[in-house]
Amino acid sequence: MVDSHVRGVQVKENIKFTPSLSEQRHKFVLDFVRKHKPQKVADLGCANCKLLWRLKYHESIEVLAGLDIDENILTRNIYRLHTGAGDYLDPRERPLTITLYHGSVVEKDPCLLGFDLITCIELIEHLEAKELSQFPEVIFGFFSPTTVIISTPNSEFNPLFSGKTLFRHPDHKFEWDRTQFQSWALDAARHYGYSVEFTGLGEPPPGAEAVGFCTQIGVFVKTIPNTVKSLHDEKTIECAHTTVGTVIYPSLKEEKYLRKAVSNEVFSQILKMKRVLLESLKMKNDNDNSDELEFVKPKCDESKNDPTEEIPKPFCIENVFYVPLERLFSFPKIKHLCGDLETLKMLIANEVMLSSDGSSVMINTVDEEDCDLSDNDGDDLRFV
Amino acid sequence: MTGRARVRARGLCRNLESRNLGQSQASSWNHPVVCDSEASASTSLLDTDRIPQRFKGSGSAGDGAGNTLIQRGGKTWNSFLELGIHTREKLAHVRDCKTGSSGAPVKLVTNLFNLGLPREWHLFQYHVVFTPDLASKRLRIALLYSHSKFLKKAKVFDGTMLFLSEKLEEKVTELSGETQKGIYVTITITLISELPSSSPTCIQFFNIIFKKILRKLSMYQIGRNFYSPSDPVEIPQHKLSLWPGFAISVSQFENKLMFTANVTHKVLRNETVLEFMADLYNRKDKSHFIETCEKELLGCIVLTRYNNRTYRIDDIDWSVKPTDAFQKRDGTKITYFDYYKQQYDISLSDLTQPMLVSQLKSKGTDSGEVRIAHLVPELCFLTGLSKRVTSDFRVMKDLATETHLNPICRQQRLSRLADNIQRNTEARFELETWGLQFGCQVSLTGRVVPSEKILMQDSICQPMSAADWSRDMRHCKLLGAQRLNNWLIVCGHRNEDAAESLLSCLRRVSEPMGFLVGQPKIIKAQENTAAFIRAIQQHVNPDVQLVLCVLPSNQKDCYDSIKRFLSLDHPVPSQCVLAQTLSRQGTMMSIATKIAMQVVCKLGGELWAVEIPLKSLMVVGIDVGRDACARGHSIVGFVASSNSRITRWFSRCILQSTKSDIADCLKVCMKGALNKWYRYNHCFPTRIIVYRDGVGDGQLQTIVDYEVPQLLSSLRDSNSSYSPKVSVIVVRKSCVPRFFTEMNRTLQNPPLGTVIDSEATRPEWYDFYLISQAAYQGTVTPTYYNVIYDDNGLKPDHMQRLTYKLCHLYYNWPGLIKIPAPCQYAHKLTFLVGRSIHREPSIELADYLFYL
């Protein structure tokens, strides 16, 4: 909605906040998310998508939506929300879908129904009088999320800025003092069954405490839960917003990523155990003294503190190293990923060789024959 | 990583003022990519070597004004740099037609796709000025894009240049707009040019459009290529993931604009730096942990999990840990732990890990201030392949199985891509707005040139397969082999038996070849480098023809020392064999055969020949390599034939700093080659054909403008009345097109000797593709030849066939190779010098193929 430079406060020379006020607002939302762990979060007036970008790192969130009236700013900033290599190498535990919509915040669109949190950060002051009057009905009445965070400038703070402009930003249609905001908020809350608490960010300088925070914030919490029925009815309403883009993150809920995560972990543990074994064998061969046992033992259990006595140990028959699945399952990460032994077996079945009774993973301890000479081009260096 | 030793090797704390973990888009990826094809795989995988050296004195930020600012491999697209170089127009004999005619026609499918454009299509380029000037590029773009005039119109704007597919009514258009801050801005848009589709700018532009399209297909750009991370191939036993993808480009080919797509794979490692360190710690001798760790990690490119950026590890700071605080840009202090928790909701699990230090790229016109970033090992993924991995034969084998796709698989992936482009609505929209039409896959006709006969001393053999005629020549006498009378075998104490059995095998196989092997002096030495060198020093004298060493182990320094000593201090051809190689059962005879043939070459003998219709023709191969140790030096290998039969060679190798031009040393080499020719033939060659390999991206212009004239003038200098006919051909082992042939209802690699000189070639060049090597696995990469200078006036047919003939003459392999033999010899020479010798080998060896 607003350019990134301007979205932050127009602090004139004399007052500066550290960290910046926009950063503080984002942090406020993030702390809220960390505390309440919402699953579905929408940011209205998401503009450059920076808040969405910060939100996407939160594991609790599975659906993230952004809405803005300026399609251009969305298409230019959607890249911030794209998946990256890291998201594929180390997928999230839970799914995440991010969607950006182009449209007005006063249109009733079913895509924003059923959210746990909707944020409107420095949004309402950009609304024309007519839009502002429709706004509570749409957001509280229609979208009706569990919680809403609304922030807006506190006009009482303005005299502390040296600038001469009426508002902090040319696109602002109004700036409210605390009484105006709070009465508007309390009205809306009362009407749509929400409770509201007020707070703010940007402490006034000493001596001017009376003006209150630079940014005022209202946190709305729904007091009457939605009935499934009412949600369902509203979903039949036609979509008003156009989708600018959807980003779907890979997650361990998808089997192919889970399979990958499990087999990587399994291989890394097996190879670690195999190395310990080979080292201990080598020690035995090299010098036949007694501290060899001492050397092996602590290393075998290095990562575990639980008693490993009951869990079957890896063993070696001739050149084949057997690692019981139960043993693998005792590693917390593998246990966490698979949940049960059968799942583990199912997930790795294609990647490893299992013993005939299916209870252990088999791996060769002797490395295959080295480079085959017959197919080289006879270079001198190959002979070396 | 319990109880890991906390090592504080370097006490000083580093200043973190310049830390910058911004959130802009992942941009620069410069790590190795595995190409899928046979030949390019090996070079690409070794790309890690090219990562610039570790920067010294990482110290505090901002202390090193201008000290070692690393130019990160800013590879530019070679096809762009080479646009606008027109060499064909100067070659009268091919101006009208550059295609040959001999050989059997063969139908070929390519990886090229037609791109259709309306007749009279033009791209309109405008220059845009904002008054007052807006510093922010983003703001300029936003302002222009939001202007009603441009809504729903095909446009590309970079902040200054605007491209439109439709012409604006006026040559100069004035628009106005208002920024969010309420500043009134005038936008003046001036038409600069109307570009036809074949113009270089247009080509570049089309490439941008296609990048956009591939992004729309949810492919992920890394470097210049696009990958699908959602269909990875996992190799868990090596902790590797492969992402399938494409290298794409749009270029103007012979008579059409075409889109090319090549299958590539990106190698990623499923391993964080922390896991790698823990692994190393458990594996290696703990006292050397820091040393090995730095050796393995410095220079590696890591990918951060949270922001998709890549960094090079320049240093490891063992004194900083996640619980230490750093200063953020806004001046506040925060610990790394809290920072990642706050910013990315990540909880670090290991609070004792050290920090990786990366020097950040300075942005544009920076003051030269060195900015560094500290990275947490736990959050960094390793990328690319380490040196240790590339030398692991098993990993490479497993990788090859996944990456070397045969023509059928390749074709499947290509059609899937073409399908996606045509079906995806967004992609189609993008194409349509610009008037582009994505057409069908191009088929063309190539020719298979006649196969060659191999000439031996008293017989002519027509090999069953040109890929390998070792069987065909089993009972034939070599063309010419010197008698080996005076020679040494040096071996370790334990390998005396191996040496003896090698000797008896050598004698057995060499006799039918017509190569007489006398009794050597066998010297036993202690199994260490110094003892070997001492033994050689003691026994070598000017009459010794060859030193054969049976090496006890695969130690590089032993090999290097021997080669150094015997090519610098005491120039004698040498042959090294690993004892282990000789211990293998059942392979002794074939090994002995190979060694015998190498030895013949090293003594100056000739193995076989092909018919060369031109008399008095000298062929020259030039390759440029790098010194593995002394960076900043390039090694120029120059190999020229010294007889009409093209069986004897004169080889020179010159080391020079990369700054000076390669052409400078060519004069010396050329002069030597001509003298040698004169000595053997009592005249100068009337024709000279130079094959120039090792041409880097974007170097073509330099070669045309500088190297060729230098080469010509060096010929003139040698004798004023002497003016041979000269051709210069640039050889490229990697190129964009791939060709498949349909045979027995499946796709296969084209037959050996396939020449393509139409459609997939470029109109401004005298160029052709030749397939001269067999690919046993995967798809063959054609070799691309570009004749940039030619006053020999040979018909294209003859030029192509001569090139093909030269691919038969590499004596280290009884079969065809992918480049002309002189280039391969030059490559081999630079490789030996760059890897082992590091100095110019003695001129006394110039007549022998001592480097085989």
PDB file of C-alpha atoms in Angstrom, chain A residues 1-6 10 17-20 23 27 30-31 34 37 48 50 53-60 70-73 75-77 79-80 82-90 126 169-171 244 249 256-257 259-260 263-265 267-269 271-272 275 279 295 299 302-303 333 351 363 367-384, chain B residues 2 22-25 29 136 138-139 141-142 145-146 151-152 180-182 220 222 229-232 234-237 239-241 243 268-270 275 279 282-283 286 303-308 328 330-332 341-346 381 393-394 397 551 553-555 559 563 574-578 580-581 584 587 591 594-595 598 602 810 812-813 824 828 831 835-836 851-852:
ATOM      1  CA  MET A   1       0.000   0.000   0.000  1.00  0.00           C
ATOM      2  CA  VAL A   2       2.721   2.386   0.924  1.00  0.00           C
ATOM      3  CA  ASP A   3       6.273   2.525  -0.216  1.00  0.00           C
ATOM      4  CA  SER A   4       8.748   0.871   2.050  1.00  0.00           C
ATOM      5  CA  HIS A   5      10.608   4.036   2.834  1.00  0.00           C
ATOM      6  CA  VAL A   6       7.534   5.711   3.997  1.00  0.00           C
ATOM      7  CA  GLN A  10       8.291   9.890   9.359  1.00  0.00           C
ATOM      8  CA  PHE A  17      13.709   5.241  17.769  1.00  0.00           C
ATOM      9  CA  THR A  18      16.134   2.403  18.121  1.00  0.00           C
ATOM     10  CA  PRO A  19      15.283  -0.098  16.810  1.00  0.00           C
ATOM     11  CA  SER A  20      13.146   1.694  14.296  1.00  0.00           C
ATOM     12  CA  GLU A  23      10.905  -2.900  13.365  1.00  0.00           C
ATOM     13  CA  LYS A  27       8.625  -7.460  16.691  1.00  0.00           C
ATOM     14  CA  LEU A  30       6.225 -11.707  16.139  1.00  0.00           C
ATOM     15  CA  ASP A  31       6.272 -11.858  19.928  1.00  0.00           C
ATOM     16  CA  ARG A  34       5.493 -16.757  19.408  1.00  0.00           C
ATOM     17  CA  LYS A  37       1.137 -19.874  18.158  1.00  0.00           C
ATOM     18  CA  ASN A  48       6.441  -4.889   0.745  1.00  0.00           C
ATOM     19  CA  LYS A  50       8.379  -7.701   5.082  1.00  0.00           C
ATOM     20  CA  TRP A  53       8.650 -12.602   5.424  1.00  0.00           C
ATOM     21  CA  ARG A  54       9.381 -12.435   9.141  1.00  0.00           C
ATOM     22  CA  LEU A  55       6.312 -14.494   9.917  1.00  0.00           C
ATOM     23  CA  LYS A  56       7.153 -17.315   7.533  1.00  0.00           C
ATOM     24  CA  TYR A  57       9.947 -18.504   9.811  1.00  0.00           C
ATOM     25  CA  HIS A  58       7.512 -19.412  12.537  1.00  0.00           C
ATOM     26  CA  GLU A  59       6.889 -23.116  12.727  1.00  0.00           C
ATOM     27  CA  SER A  60       3.396 -22.740  14.174  1.00  0.00           C
ATOM     28  CA  ASP A  70      -1.492  -2.201  -4.855  1.00  0.00           C
ATOM     29  CA  GLU A  71      -0.931  -5.180  -7.134  1.00  0.00           C
ATOM     30  CA  ASN A  72       2.361  -3.844  -8.346  1.00  0.00           C
ATOM     31  CA  ILE A  73       3.953  -3.755  -4.958  1.00  0.00           C
ATOM     32  CA  THR A  75       4.277  -8.675  -7.670  1.00  0.00           C
ATOM     33  CA  ARG A  76       7.527  -6.878  -7.014  1.00  0.00           C
ATOM     34  CA  ASN A  77       7.885  -8.187  -3.476  1.00  0.00           C
ATOM     35  CA  TYR A  79      10.102 -12.895  -4.191  1.00  0.00           C
ATOM     36  CA  ARG A  80      10.733 -12.343  -0.491  1.00  0.00           C
ATOM     37  CA  HIS A  82       9.673 -17.640  -2.292  1.00  0.00           C
ATOM     38  CA  THR A  83      11.155 -20.908  -1.179  1.00  0.00           C
ATOM     39  CA  GLY A  84      14.888 -21.292  -1.293  1.00  0.00           C
ATOM     40  CA  ALA A  85      17.359 -24.127  -1.458  1.00  0.00           C
ATOM     41  CA  GLY A  86      17.462 -24.291   2.316  1.00  0.00           C
ATOM     42  CA  ASP A  87      13.738 -24.939   2.492  1.00  0.00           C
ATOM     43  CA  TYR A  88      14.225 -28.037   0.390  1.00  0.00           C
ATOM     44  CA  LEU A  89      17.389 -29.229   2.085  1.00  0.00           C
ATOM     45  CA  ASP A  90      15.899 -28.916   5.531  1.00  0.00           C
ATOM     46  CA  HIS A 126      -4.926   5.097   4.873  1.00  0.00           C
ATOM     47  CA  HIS A 169       2.564  10.623   5.695  1.00  0.00           C
ATOM     48  CA  PRO A 170       0.912  12.335   2.717  1.00  0.00           C
ATOM     49  CA  ASP A 171      -1.379   9.387   2.084  1.00  0.00           C
ATOM     50  CA  VAL A 244      -1.172 -12.586  -7.070  1.00  0.00           C
ATOM     51  CA  TYR A 249       6.686 -24.774   1.176  1.00  0.00           C
ATOM     52  CA  LYS A 256       9.086 -37.681  -0.183  1.00  0.00           C
ATOM     53  CA  TYR A 257      10.683 -35.098   2.092  1.00  0.00           C
ATOM     54  CA  ARG A 259      11.739 -40.175   3.405  1.00  0.00           C
ATOM     55  CA  LYS A 260      14.714 -38.065   2.492  1.00  0.00           C
ATOM     56  CA  SER A 263      17.263 -41.850   5.146  1.00  0.00           C
ATOM     57  CA  ASN A 264      19.831 -39.082   5.508  1.00  0.00           C
ATOM     58  CA  GLU A 265      19.753 -39.396   9.248  1.00  0.00           C
ATOM     59  CA  PHE A 267      22.800 -43.205   6.774  1.00  0.00           C
ATOM     60  CA  SER A 268      24.706 -40.710   8.803  1.00  0.00           C
ATOM     61  CA  GLN A 269      24.209 -42.770  11.975  1.00  0.00           C
ATOM     62  CA  LEU A 271      28.208 -44.640   8.723  1.00  0.00           C
ATOM     63  CA  LYS A 272      29.231 -43.226  12.080  1.00  0.00           C
ATOM     64  CA  ARG A 275      33.519 -46.053  11.268  1.00  0.00           C
ATOM     65  CA  GLU A 279      38.554 -48.064  13.828  1.00  0.00           C
ATOM     66  CA  PHE A 295      38.437 -46.752  23.306  1.00  0.00           C
ATOM     67  CA  LYS A 299      32.330 -43.756  21.565  1.00  0.00           C
ATOM     68  CA  GLU A 302      28.574 -41.067  22.814  1.00  0.00           C
ATOM     69  CA  SER A 303      25.363 -39.418  21.845  1.00  0.00           C
ATOM     70  CA  LYS A 333      15.835 -37.494  15.785  1.00  0.00           C
ATOM     71  CA  GLU A 351      17.254 -46.897   0.371  1.00  0.00           C
ATOM     72  CA  ILE A 363      26.003 -52.669   5.100  1.00  0.00           C
ATOM     73  CA  ASP A 367      34.864 -51.143   0.344  1.00  0.00           C
ATOM     74  CA  GLU A 368      34.325 -52.166  -3.203  1.00  0.00           C
ATOM     75  CA  GLU A 369      37.203 -52.783  -5.501  1.00  0.00           C
ATOM     76  CA  ASP A 370      38.871 -49.587  -6.513  1.00  0.00           C
ATOM     77  CA  CYS A 371      38.962 -48.008  -9.905  1.00  0.00           C
ATOM     78  CA  ASP A 372      38.667 -50.410 -12.759  1.00  0.00           C
ATOM     79  CA  LEU A 373      41.602 -50.096 -15.041  1.00  0.00           C
ATOM     80  CA  SER A 374      40.130 -51.629 -18.114  1.00  0.00           C
ATOM     81  CA  ASP A 375      38.172 -48.633 -19.260  1.00  0.00           C
ATOM     82  CA  ASN A 376      40.691 -45.852 -18.858  1.00  0.00           C
ATOM     83  CA  ASP A 377      42.617 -44.265 -21.644  1.00  0.00           C
ATOM     84  CA  GLY A 378      45.972 -45.517 -20.475  1.00  0.00           C
ATOM     85  CA  ASP A 379      47.341 -42.246 -19.215  1.00  0.00           C
ATOM     86  CA  ASP A 380      50.529 -42.342 -17.322  1.00  0.00           C
ATOM     87  CA  LEU A 381      48.833 -40.755 -14.355  1.00  0.00           C
ATOM     88  CA  ARG A 382      46.337 -43.527 -14.168  1.00  0.00           C
ATOM     89  CA  PHE A 383      49.152 -45.911 -13.603  1.00  0.00           C
ATOM     90  CA  VAL A 384      50.401 -43.940 -10.678  1.00  0.00           C
TER      91      VAL A 384
ATOM     92  CA  THR B   2      29.320 -33.421  23.130  1.00  0.00           C
ATOM     93  CA  GLY B  22      20.142  -8.327   4.877  1.00  0.00           C
ATOM     94  CA  GLN B  23      17.177  -9.932   3.330  1.00  0.00           C
ATOM     95  CA  SER B  24      17.483  -9.225  -0.293  1.00  0.00           C
ATOM     96  CA  GLN B  25      17.063 -11.920  -2.846  1.00  0.00           C
ATOM     97  CA  TRP B  29      25.733 -18.526  -6.707  1.00  0.00           C
ATOM     98  CA  SER B 136      16.216   4.669  -5.824  1.00  0.00           C
ATOM     99  CA  ARG B 138      13.073   0.572  -6.997  1.00  0.00           C
ATOM    100  CA  LEU B 139      11.189   3.838  -6.800  1.00  0.00           C
ATOM    101  CA  ILE B 141      10.539   1.197 -11.465  1.00  0.00           C
ATOM    102  CA  ALA B 142       7.510   1.481  -9.215  1.00  0.00           C
ATOM    103  CA  TYR B 145       5.149   0.530 -13.791  1.00  0.00           C
ATOM    104  CA  SER B 146       2.210   2.036 -11.996  1.00  0.00           C
ATOM    105  CA  LEU B 151      -0.501  -1.161 -17.319  1.00  0.00           C
ATOM    106  CA  LYS B 152      -1.187  -4.461 -19.050  1.00  0.00           C
ATOM    107  CA  GLN B 180       4.311   8.387  -2.085  1.00  0.00           C
ATOM    108  CA  LYS B 181       6.110  11.235  -0.458  1.00  0.00           C
ATOM    109  CA  GLY B 182       4.201  13.613  -2.657  1.00  0.00           C
ATOM    110  CA  TYR B 220      14.669 -22.271  -9.064  1.00  0.00           C
ATOM    111  CA  ILE B 222      21.062 -21.034  -9.324  1.00  0.00           C
ATOM    112  CA  PRO B 229      14.137 -28.706  -6.150  1.00  0.00           C
ATOM    113  CA  SER B 230      10.869 -30.531  -5.781  1.00  0.00           C
ATOM    114  CA  ASP B 231      12.110 -33.617  -7.662  1.00  0.00           C
ATOM    115  CA  PRO B 232      15.490 -34.230  -6.131  1.00  0.00           C
ATOM    116  CA  GLU B 234      18.936 -38.419  -3.313  1.00  0.00           C
ATOM    117  CA  ILE B 235      22.221 -40.188  -2.782  1.00  0.00           C
ATOM    118  CA  PRO B 236      21.985 -40.580   0.981  1.00  0.00           C
ATOM    119  CA  GLN B 237      25.074 -42.723   1.333  1.00  0.00           C
ATOM    120  CA  LYS B 239      24.880 -37.127   1.816  1.00  0.00           C
ATOM    121  CA  LEU B 240      24.186 -35.648  -1.568  1.00  0.00           C
ATOM    122  CA  SER B 241      21.082 -34.332  -3.245  1.00  0.00           C
ATOM    123  CA  TRP B 243      18.470 -31.234  -8.383  1.00  0.00           C
ATOM    124  CA  LEU B 268      23.806 -30.096  -2.971  1.00  0.00           C
ATOM    125  CA  ARG B 269      25.011 -31.592   0.248  1.00  0.00           C
ATOM    126  CA  ASN B 270      22.669 -32.718   2.967  1.00  0.00           C
ATOM    127  CA  GLU B 275      27.791 -31.812  11.133  1.00  0.00           C
ATOM    128  CA  ASP B 279      32.325 -35.744  11.701  1.00  0.00           C
ATOM    129  CA  ASN B 282      35.489 -37.763  15.399  1.00  0.00           C
ATOM    130  CA  ARG B 283      37.504 -38.997  12.510  1.00  0.00           C
ATOM    131  CA  LYS B 286      42.279 -34.465  17.364  1.00  0.00           C
ATOM    132  CA  LEU B 303      24.251 -21.877   1.694  1.00  0.00           C
ATOM    133  CA  THR B 304      22.496 -20.382   4.661  1.00  0.00           C
ATOM    134  CA  ARG B 305      19.322 -22.119   5.617  1.00  0.00           C
ATOM    135  CA  TYR B 306      17.334 -19.028   6.478  1.00  0.00           C
ATOM    136  CA  ASN B 307      17.880 -16.546   3.672  1.00  0.00           C
ATOM    137  CA  ASN B 308      18.956 -18.522   0.632  1.00  0.00           C
ATOM    138  CA  LYS B 328      23.618  -4.758  14.645  1.00  0.00           C
ATOM    139  CA  ASP B 330      21.235   0.076  14.189  1.00  0.00           C
ATOM    140  CA  GLY B 331      23.864   0.017  16.900  1.00  0.00           C
ATOM    141  CA  THR B 332      22.162  -2.318  19.350  1.00  0.00           C
ATOM    142  CA  LYS B 341      15.732 -16.679  17.605  1.00  0.00           C
ATOM    143  CA  GLN B 342      14.245 -13.250  17.016  1.00  0.00           C
ATOM    144  CA  GLN B 343      14.839 -12.920  13.329  1.00  0.00           C
ATOM    145  CA  TYR B 344      14.179 -16.441  12.106  1.00  0.00           C
ATOM    146  CA  ASP B 345      12.697 -18.251  15.073  1.00  0.00           C
ATOM    147  CA  ILE B 346      15.624 -20.656  15.062  1.00  0.00           C
ATOM    148  CA  PHE B 381      24.774 -26.120   4.271  1.00  0.00           C
ATOM    149  CA  PHE B 393      35.897 -42.777  -7.035  1.00  0.00           C
ATOM    150  CA  ARG B 394      32.812 -44.336  -5.500  1.00  0.00           C
ATOM    151  CA  LYS B 397      30.611 -43.285  -9.906  1.00  0.00           C
ATOM    152  CA  LEU B 551      56.142 -46.656  -7.223  1.00  0.00           C
ATOM    153  CA  SER B 553      52.347 -46.012  -3.179  1.00  0.00           C
ATOM    154  CA  ASN B 554      50.123 -43.449  -4.714  1.00  0.00           C
ATOM    155  CA  GLN B 555      51.978 -40.519  -3.243  1.00  0.00           C
ATOM    156  CA  TYR B 559      55.604 -38.861  -8.635  1.00  0.00           C
ATOM    157  CA  LYS B 563      58.910 -36.023 -12.980  1.00  0.00           C
ATOM    158  CA  SER B 574      60.328 -41.421 -17.627  1.00  0.00           C
ATOM    159  CA  GLN B 575      57.514 -43.842 -17.031  1.00  0.00           C
ATOM    160  CA  CYS B 576      55.868 -44.391 -13.671  1.00  0.00           C
ATOM    161  CA  VAL B 577      53.785 -47.396 -12.662  1.00  0.00           C
ATOM    162  CA  LEU B 578      52.125 -48.104  -9.372  1.00  0.00           C
ATOM    163  CA  GLN B 580      49.534 -51.956  -6.863  1.00  0.00           C
ATOM    164  CA  THR B 581      48.538 -51.796 -10.516  1.00  0.00           C
ATOM    165  CA  ARG B 584      46.276 -57.182 -10.143  1.00  0.00           C
ATOM    166  CA  THR B 587      45.591 -57.539 -16.283  1.00  0.00           C
ATOM    167  CA  ILE B 591      48.993 -53.054 -18.781  1.00  0.00           C
ATOM    168  CA  LYS B 594      49.838 -49.895 -22.792  1.00  0.00           C
ATOM    169  CA  ILE B 595      53.130 -49.174 -21.118  1.00  0.00           C
ATOM    170  CA  GLN B 598      53.709 -45.175 -24.144  1.00  0.00           C
ATOM    171  CA  LYS B 602      58.349 -41.286 -25.043  1.00  0.00           C
ATOM    172  CA  TYR B 810      46.398 -39.502 -30.025  1.00  0.00           C
ATOM    173  CA  ASN B 812      47.725 -42.682 -25.611  1.00  0.00           C
ATOM    174  CA  TRP B 813      44.511 -44.203 -26.795  1.00  0.00           C
ATOM    175  CA  GLN B 824      45.051 -33.333 -26.526  1.00  0.00           C
ATOM    176  CA  LYS B 828      48.401 -33.362 -21.470  1.00  0.00           C
ATOM    177  CA  PHE B 831      48.409 -30.809 -17.166  1.00  0.00           C
ATOM    178  CA  ARG B 835      50.216 -30.430 -11.607  1.00  0.00           C
ATOM    179  CA  SER B 836      53.690 -31.744 -11.055  1.00  0.00           C
ATOM    180  CA  TYR B 851      54.327 -36.106 -20.995  1.00  0.00           C
ATOM    181  CA  LEU B 852      52.040 -38.948 -21.983  1.00  0.00           C
TER     182      LEU B 852
END
